[in-house]
Tab-separated table of C-alpha atoms in Angstrom:
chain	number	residue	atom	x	y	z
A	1	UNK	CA	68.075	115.188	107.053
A	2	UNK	CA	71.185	112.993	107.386
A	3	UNK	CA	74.467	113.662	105.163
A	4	UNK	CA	76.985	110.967	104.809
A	5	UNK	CA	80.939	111.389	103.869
A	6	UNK	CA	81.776	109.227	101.521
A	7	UNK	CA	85.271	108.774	102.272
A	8	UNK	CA	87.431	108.795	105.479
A	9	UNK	CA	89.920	111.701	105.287
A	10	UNK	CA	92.707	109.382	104.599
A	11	UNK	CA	90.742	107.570	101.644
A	12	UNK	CA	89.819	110.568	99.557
A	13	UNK	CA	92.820	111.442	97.208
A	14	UNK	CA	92.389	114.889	95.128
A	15	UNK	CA	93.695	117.708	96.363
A	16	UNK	CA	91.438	121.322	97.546
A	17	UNK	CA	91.809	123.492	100.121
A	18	UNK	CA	90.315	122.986	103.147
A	19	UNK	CA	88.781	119.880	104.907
A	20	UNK	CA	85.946	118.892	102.417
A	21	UNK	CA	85.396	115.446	102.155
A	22	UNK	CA	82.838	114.492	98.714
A	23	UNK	CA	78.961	113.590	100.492
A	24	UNK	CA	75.609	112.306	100.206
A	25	UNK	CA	72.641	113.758	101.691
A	26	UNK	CA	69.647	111.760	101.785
A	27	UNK	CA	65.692	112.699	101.052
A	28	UNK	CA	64.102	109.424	102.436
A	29	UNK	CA	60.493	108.320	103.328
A	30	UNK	CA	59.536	107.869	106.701
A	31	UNK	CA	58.190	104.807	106.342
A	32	UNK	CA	59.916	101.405	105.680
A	33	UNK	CA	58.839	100.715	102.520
A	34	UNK	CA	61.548	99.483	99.965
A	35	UNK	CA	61.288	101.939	97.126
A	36	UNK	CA	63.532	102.513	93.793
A	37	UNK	CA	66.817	104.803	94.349
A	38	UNK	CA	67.279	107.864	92.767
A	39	UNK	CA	70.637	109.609	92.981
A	40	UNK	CA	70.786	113.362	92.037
A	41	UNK	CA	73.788	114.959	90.199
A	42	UNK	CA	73.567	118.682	90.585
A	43	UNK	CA	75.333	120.602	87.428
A	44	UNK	CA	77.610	123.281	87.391
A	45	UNK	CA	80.193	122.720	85.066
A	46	UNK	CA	82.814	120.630	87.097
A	47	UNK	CA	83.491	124.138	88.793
A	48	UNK	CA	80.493	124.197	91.278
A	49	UNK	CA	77.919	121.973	92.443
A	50	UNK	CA	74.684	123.886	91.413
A	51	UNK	CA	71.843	124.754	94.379
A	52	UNK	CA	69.392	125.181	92.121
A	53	UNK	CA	69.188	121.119	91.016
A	54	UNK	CA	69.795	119.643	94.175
A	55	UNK	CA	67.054	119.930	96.834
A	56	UNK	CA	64.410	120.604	94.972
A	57	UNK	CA	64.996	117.518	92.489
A	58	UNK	CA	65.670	114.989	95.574
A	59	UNK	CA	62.291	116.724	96.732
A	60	UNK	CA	60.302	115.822	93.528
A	61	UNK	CA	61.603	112.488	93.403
A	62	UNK	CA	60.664	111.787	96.848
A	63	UNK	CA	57.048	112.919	96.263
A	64	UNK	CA	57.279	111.021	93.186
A	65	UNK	CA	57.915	107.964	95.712
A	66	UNK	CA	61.875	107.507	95.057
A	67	UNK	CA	63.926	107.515	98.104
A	68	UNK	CA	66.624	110.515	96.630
A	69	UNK	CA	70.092	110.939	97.586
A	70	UNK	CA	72.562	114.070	96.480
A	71	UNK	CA	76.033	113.904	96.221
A	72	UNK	CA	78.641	116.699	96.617
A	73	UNK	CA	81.083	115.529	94.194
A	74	UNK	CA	84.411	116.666	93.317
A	75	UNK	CA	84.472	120.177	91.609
A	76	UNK	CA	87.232	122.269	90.728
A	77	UNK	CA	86.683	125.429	93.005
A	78	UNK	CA	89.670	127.479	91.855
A	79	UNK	CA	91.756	126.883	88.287
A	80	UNK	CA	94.876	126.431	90.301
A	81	UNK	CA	93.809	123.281	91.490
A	82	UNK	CA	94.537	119.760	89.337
A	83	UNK	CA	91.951	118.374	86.444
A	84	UNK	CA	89.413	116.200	88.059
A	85	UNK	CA	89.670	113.478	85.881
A	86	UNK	CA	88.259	110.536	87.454
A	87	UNK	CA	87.721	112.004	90.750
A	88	UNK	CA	84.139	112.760	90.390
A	89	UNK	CA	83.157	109.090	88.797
A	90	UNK	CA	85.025	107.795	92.000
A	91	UNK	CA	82.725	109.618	94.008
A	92	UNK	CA	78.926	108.864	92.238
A	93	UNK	CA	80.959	105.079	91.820
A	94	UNK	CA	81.256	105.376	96.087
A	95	UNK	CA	77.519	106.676	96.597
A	96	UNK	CA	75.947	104.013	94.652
A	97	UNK	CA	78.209	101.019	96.183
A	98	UNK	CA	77.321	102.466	99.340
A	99	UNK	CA	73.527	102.283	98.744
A	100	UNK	CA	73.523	98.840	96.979
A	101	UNK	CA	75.481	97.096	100.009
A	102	UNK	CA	73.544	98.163	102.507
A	103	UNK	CA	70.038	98.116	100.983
A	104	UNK	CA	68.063	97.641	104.339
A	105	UNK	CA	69.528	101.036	105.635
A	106	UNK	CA	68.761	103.073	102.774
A	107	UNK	CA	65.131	101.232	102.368
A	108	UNK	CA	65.893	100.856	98.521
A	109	UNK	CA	66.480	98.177	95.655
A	110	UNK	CA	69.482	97.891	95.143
A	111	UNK	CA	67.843	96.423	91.450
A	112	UNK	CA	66.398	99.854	90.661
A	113	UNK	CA	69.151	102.972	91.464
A	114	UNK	CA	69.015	105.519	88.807
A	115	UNK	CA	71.277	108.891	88.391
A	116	UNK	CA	69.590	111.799	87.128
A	117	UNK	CA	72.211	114.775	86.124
A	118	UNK	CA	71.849	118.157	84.891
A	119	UNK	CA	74.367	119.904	82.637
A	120	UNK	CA	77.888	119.035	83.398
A	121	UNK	CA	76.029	116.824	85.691
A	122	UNK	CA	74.375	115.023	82.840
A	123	UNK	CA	77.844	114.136	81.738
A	124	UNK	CA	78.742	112.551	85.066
A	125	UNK	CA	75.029	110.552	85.217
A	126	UNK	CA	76.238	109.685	81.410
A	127	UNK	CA	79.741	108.813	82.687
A	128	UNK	CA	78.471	106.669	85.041
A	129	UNK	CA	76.461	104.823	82.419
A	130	UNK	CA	79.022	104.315	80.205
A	131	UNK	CA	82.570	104.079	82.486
A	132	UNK	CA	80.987	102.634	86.018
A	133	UNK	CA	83.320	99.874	87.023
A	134	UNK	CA	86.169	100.303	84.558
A	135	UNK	CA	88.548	99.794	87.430
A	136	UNK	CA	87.255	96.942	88.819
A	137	UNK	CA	83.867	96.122	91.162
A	138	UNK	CA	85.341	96.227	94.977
A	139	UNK	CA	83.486	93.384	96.723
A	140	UNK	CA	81.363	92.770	93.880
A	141	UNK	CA	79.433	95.377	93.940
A	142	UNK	CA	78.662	97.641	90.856
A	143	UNK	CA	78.388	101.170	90.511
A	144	UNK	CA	76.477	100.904	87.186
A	145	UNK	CA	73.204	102.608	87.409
A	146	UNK	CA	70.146	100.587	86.545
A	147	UNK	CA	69.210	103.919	84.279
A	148	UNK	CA	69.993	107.317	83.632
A	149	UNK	CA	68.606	110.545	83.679
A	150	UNK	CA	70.404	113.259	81.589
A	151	UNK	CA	68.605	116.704	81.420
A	152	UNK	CA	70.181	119.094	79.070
A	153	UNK	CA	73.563	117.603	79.170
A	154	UNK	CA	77.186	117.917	77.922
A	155	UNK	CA	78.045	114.989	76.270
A	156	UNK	CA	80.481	115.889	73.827
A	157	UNK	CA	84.056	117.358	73.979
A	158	UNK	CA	84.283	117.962	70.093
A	159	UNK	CA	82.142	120.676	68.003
A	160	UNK	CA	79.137	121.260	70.304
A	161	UNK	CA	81.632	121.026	73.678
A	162	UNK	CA	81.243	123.118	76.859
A	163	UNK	CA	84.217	123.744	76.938
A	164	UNK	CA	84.246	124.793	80.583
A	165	UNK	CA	83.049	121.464	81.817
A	166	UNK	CA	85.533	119.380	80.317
A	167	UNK	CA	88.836	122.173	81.182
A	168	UNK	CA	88.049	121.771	84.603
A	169	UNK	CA	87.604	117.654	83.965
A	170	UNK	CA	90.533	116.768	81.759
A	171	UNK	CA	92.715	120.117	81.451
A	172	UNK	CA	92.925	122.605	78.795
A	173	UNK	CA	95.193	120.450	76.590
A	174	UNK	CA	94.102	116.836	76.848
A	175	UNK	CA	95.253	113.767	74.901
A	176	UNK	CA	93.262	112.676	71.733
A	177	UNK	CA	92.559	109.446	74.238
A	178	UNK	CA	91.284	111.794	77.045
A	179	UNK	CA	88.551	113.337	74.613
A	180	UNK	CA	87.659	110.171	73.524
A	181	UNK	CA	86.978	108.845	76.903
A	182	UNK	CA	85.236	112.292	77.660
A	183	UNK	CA	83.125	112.125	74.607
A	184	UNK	CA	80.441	109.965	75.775
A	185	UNK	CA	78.589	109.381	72.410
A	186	UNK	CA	82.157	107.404	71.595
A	187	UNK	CA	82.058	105.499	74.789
A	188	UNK	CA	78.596	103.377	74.721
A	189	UNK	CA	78.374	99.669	74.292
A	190	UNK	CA	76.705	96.835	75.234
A	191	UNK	CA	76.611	97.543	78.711
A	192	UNK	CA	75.442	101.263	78.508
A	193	UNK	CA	72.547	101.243	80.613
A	194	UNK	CA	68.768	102.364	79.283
A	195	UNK	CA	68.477	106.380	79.425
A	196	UNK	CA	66.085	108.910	79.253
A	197	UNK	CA	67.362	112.717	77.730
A	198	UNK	CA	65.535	115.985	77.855
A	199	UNK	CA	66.906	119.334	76.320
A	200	UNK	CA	65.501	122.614	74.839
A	201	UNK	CA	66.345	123.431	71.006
A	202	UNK	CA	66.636	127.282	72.591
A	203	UNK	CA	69.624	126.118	75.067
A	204	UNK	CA	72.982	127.989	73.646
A	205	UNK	CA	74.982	126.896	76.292
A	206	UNK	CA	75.109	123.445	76.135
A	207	UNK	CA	73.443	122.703	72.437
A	208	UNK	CA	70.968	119.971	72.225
A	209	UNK	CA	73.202	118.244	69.729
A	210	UNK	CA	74.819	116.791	72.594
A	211	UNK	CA	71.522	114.779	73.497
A	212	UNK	CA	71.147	113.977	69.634
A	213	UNK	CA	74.370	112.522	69.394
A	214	UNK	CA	74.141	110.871	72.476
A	215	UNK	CA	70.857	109.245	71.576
A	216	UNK	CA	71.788	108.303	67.890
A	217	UNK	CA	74.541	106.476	69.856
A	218	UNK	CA	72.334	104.748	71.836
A	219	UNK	CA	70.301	103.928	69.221
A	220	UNK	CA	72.973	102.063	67.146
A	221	UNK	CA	74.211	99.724	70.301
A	222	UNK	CA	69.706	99.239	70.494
A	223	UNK	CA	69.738	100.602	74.141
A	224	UNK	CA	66.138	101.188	75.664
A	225	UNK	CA	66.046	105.197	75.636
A	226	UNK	CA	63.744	108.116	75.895
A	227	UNK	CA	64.394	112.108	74.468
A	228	UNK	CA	62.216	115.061	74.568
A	229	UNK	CA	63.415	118.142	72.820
A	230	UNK	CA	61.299	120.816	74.143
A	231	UNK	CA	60.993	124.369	71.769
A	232	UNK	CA	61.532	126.762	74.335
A	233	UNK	CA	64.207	126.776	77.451
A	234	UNK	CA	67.091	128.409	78.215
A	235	UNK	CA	69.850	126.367	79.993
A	236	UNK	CA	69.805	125.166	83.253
A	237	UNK	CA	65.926	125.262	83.662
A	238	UNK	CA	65.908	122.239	86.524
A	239	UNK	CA	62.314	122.062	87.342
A	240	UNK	CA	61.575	125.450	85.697
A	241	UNK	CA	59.146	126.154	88.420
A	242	UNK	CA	58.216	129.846	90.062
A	243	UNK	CA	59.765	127.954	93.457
A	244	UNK	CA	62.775	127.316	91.252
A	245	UNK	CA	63.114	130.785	90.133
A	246	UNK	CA	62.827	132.232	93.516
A	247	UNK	CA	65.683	130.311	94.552
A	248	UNK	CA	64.985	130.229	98.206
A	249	UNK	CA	65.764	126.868	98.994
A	250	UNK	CA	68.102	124.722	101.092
A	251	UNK	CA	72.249	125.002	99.484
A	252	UNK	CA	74.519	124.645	102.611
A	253	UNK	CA	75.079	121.114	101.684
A	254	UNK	CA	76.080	121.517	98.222
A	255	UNK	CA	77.763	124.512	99.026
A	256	UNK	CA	80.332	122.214	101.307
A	257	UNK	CA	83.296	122.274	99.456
A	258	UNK	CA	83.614	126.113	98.706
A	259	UNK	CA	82.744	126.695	101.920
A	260	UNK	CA	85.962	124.513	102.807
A	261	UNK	CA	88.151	126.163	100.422
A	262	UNK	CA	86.840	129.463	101.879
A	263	UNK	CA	88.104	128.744	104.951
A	264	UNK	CA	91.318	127.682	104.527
A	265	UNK	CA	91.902	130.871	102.458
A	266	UNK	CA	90.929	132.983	105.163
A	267	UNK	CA	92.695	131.400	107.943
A	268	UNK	CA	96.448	130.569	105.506
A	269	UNK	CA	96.003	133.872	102.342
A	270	UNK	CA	96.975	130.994	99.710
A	271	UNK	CA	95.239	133.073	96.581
A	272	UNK	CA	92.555	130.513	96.498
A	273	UNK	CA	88.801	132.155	95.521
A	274	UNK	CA	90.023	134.954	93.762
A	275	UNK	CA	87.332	134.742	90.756
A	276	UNK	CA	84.341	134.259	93.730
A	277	UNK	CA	82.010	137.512	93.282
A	278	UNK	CA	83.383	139.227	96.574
A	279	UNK	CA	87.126	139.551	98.480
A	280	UNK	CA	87.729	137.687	101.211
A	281	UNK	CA	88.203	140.357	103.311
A	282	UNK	CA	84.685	141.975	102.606
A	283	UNK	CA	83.558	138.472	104.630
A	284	UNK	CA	83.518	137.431	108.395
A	285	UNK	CA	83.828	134.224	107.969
A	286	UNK	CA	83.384	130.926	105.528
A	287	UNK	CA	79.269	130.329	106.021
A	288	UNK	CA	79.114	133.998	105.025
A	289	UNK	CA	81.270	133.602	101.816
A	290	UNK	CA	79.794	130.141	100.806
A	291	UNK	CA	76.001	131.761	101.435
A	292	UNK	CA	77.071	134.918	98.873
A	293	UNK	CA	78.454	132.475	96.600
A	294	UNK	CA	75.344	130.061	96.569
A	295	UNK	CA	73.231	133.168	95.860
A	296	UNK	CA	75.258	133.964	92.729
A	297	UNK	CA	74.052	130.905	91.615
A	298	UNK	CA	70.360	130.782	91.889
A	299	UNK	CA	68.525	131.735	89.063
A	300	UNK	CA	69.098	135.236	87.899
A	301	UNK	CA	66.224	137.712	87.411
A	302	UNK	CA	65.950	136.945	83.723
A	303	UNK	CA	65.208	133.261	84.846
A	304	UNK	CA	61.699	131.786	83.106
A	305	UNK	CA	58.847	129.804	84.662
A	306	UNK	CA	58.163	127.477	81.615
A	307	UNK	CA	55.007	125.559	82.334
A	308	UNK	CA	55.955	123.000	79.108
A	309	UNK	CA	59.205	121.848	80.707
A	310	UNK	CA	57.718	121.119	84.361
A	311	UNK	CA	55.949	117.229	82.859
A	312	UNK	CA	59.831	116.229	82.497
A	313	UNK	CA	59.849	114.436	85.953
A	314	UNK	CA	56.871	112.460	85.062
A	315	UNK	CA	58.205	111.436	82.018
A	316	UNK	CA	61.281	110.403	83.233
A	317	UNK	CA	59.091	108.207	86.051
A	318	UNK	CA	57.065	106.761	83.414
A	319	UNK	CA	60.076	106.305	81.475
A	320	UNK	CA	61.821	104.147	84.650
A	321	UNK	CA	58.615	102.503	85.692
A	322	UNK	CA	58.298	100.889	81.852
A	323	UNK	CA	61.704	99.525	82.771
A	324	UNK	CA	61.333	97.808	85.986
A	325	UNK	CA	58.286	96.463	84.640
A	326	UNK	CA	60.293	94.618	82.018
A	327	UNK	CA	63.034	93.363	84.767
């Protein structure tokens, strides 16, 4: 398993604790066959970059015959720290030039990249169909996705807003303009690329009136799309498998950047990490904090198996295979 950083230290510009650099770790066949791209967005409202839909999804892609990449983006690992703002866009933006300019190395078409994002990760696989490439293409290369992949995701900053996602992505107190851009439903156009939604109607964290809005948006501009509103699901359901629920799967790489800000807490007492479930000086060192931090994460004992929800991945194939076809 091979993880790339997407910037050089000198490149990458927002400011956390610690030496973290945003990175992509890939999931490829062994072979050399040239197969579609899929690029996995792991939720977490903008405060953590979630275990439990990052393996496991590049995983089931694979198997599905995608060659699957996850990026660590940005996150905002402690509220002292700046907005994100564009910061995590940059980073998807860098992961998908990076796979599309060197298409031989990655074994993929650089015609058929997709993002699939979960939660506040849905709103950065939306972002990136909506905002890729508002600051320019460097070298001509886009970081438009050819489609998009948005399982029970924030979309909207107004009435049906998490509002966790988008304090930690704009601020607490953004400009009108700044919810606008945020509010993705406002955002598409022409150039919003085809997309396929899922959500539950039993989801109370992130209502599935950000889908419908999302898609009646869609709708108006005619962009090819997909939605399935399942009945039952809480939030966060990923593959809403018993290996899911179980949790014990791979999360050091995700886990990267609070395992950076860990350190440098314990090594210069800044005040960093003060709302992580344990005090720094109940740990020995950062693996140890960034392993108790990743298991706060996984799915909680009241998770659900939910046997209706698991056909989502083969939808969302069908769903991109229909497109390529048309291509």
């Amino acid at each position: 398993m091979e993880i790339i950083r997407l910037y050089s230290k000198e490149e990458y510009p927002y400011k956390t604790p610690g030496d973290f650099i945003p990175q992509m770790t890939l999931y490829m066949h062994d072979d050399e066959k040239i197969r579609p791209a899929m690029v996995v967005i792991p939720g977490g409202g903008y405060g953590v970059v979630s275990p439990t839909e990052a393996v496991l999804i590049a995983e089931k892609f694979r198997d599905l015959g995608y060659n699957a990449f996850v990026v660590t983006y940005t996150v905002r690992v402690d509220d002292k720290l700046d907005p994100l703002m564009r910061q995590p866009i940059a980073d998807i933006s860098r992961a998908i030039r990076l796979l599309r300019s060197e298409p031989e190395r990655f074994k993929i078409d650089p015609d058929r990249v997709s993002v699939v994002g979960f939660s506040a990760g849905g709103h950065l696989a939306g972002s990136m169909a909506v905002h890729a490439d508002e600051d320019g293409i460097p070298d001509g290369v886009s970081a438009r996705p050819n489609a998009a992949i948005l399982s029970y995701p924030v979309i909207s900053a107004g009435d049906f807003a998490h509002r966790g996602s988008f304090d930690n992505l704009i601020g607490k107190n953004p400009t009108d303009e700044l919810m606008q851009w945020a509010s993705l439903e406002t955002q598409i156009d022409e150039n919003t690329c085809p997309c396929f939604l899922w959500h539950t109607f039993e989801d109370t964290l992130v209502p599935p009136e950000n889908s419908l809005l999302f898609e009646r948006a869609l709708a108006e501009k005619n962009i090819m799309r997909e939605m399935h509103i399942f009945a039952t699901g809480h939030h966060g359901q990923s593959l809403a498998t018993q290996f899911w629920k179980d949790g014990n799967y791979y999360y050091e790489d995700v886990m990267a950047q609070y395992e950076a800000m860990i350190a440098y807490e314990l090594e210069h007492h800044e005040g960093y990490g003060e709302n992580l479930p344990f005090k720094m000086e109940d740990i020995k060192d950062a693996k140890e904090g960034a392993a108790l931090f990743a298991k706060n994460v996984m799915p909680g004992p009241d998770a659900q198996v939910n046997e209706s929800l698991q056909i989502w991945p083969i939808l969302a194939d069908n769903f991109l295979k229909r497109l390529y076809m048309k291509k």
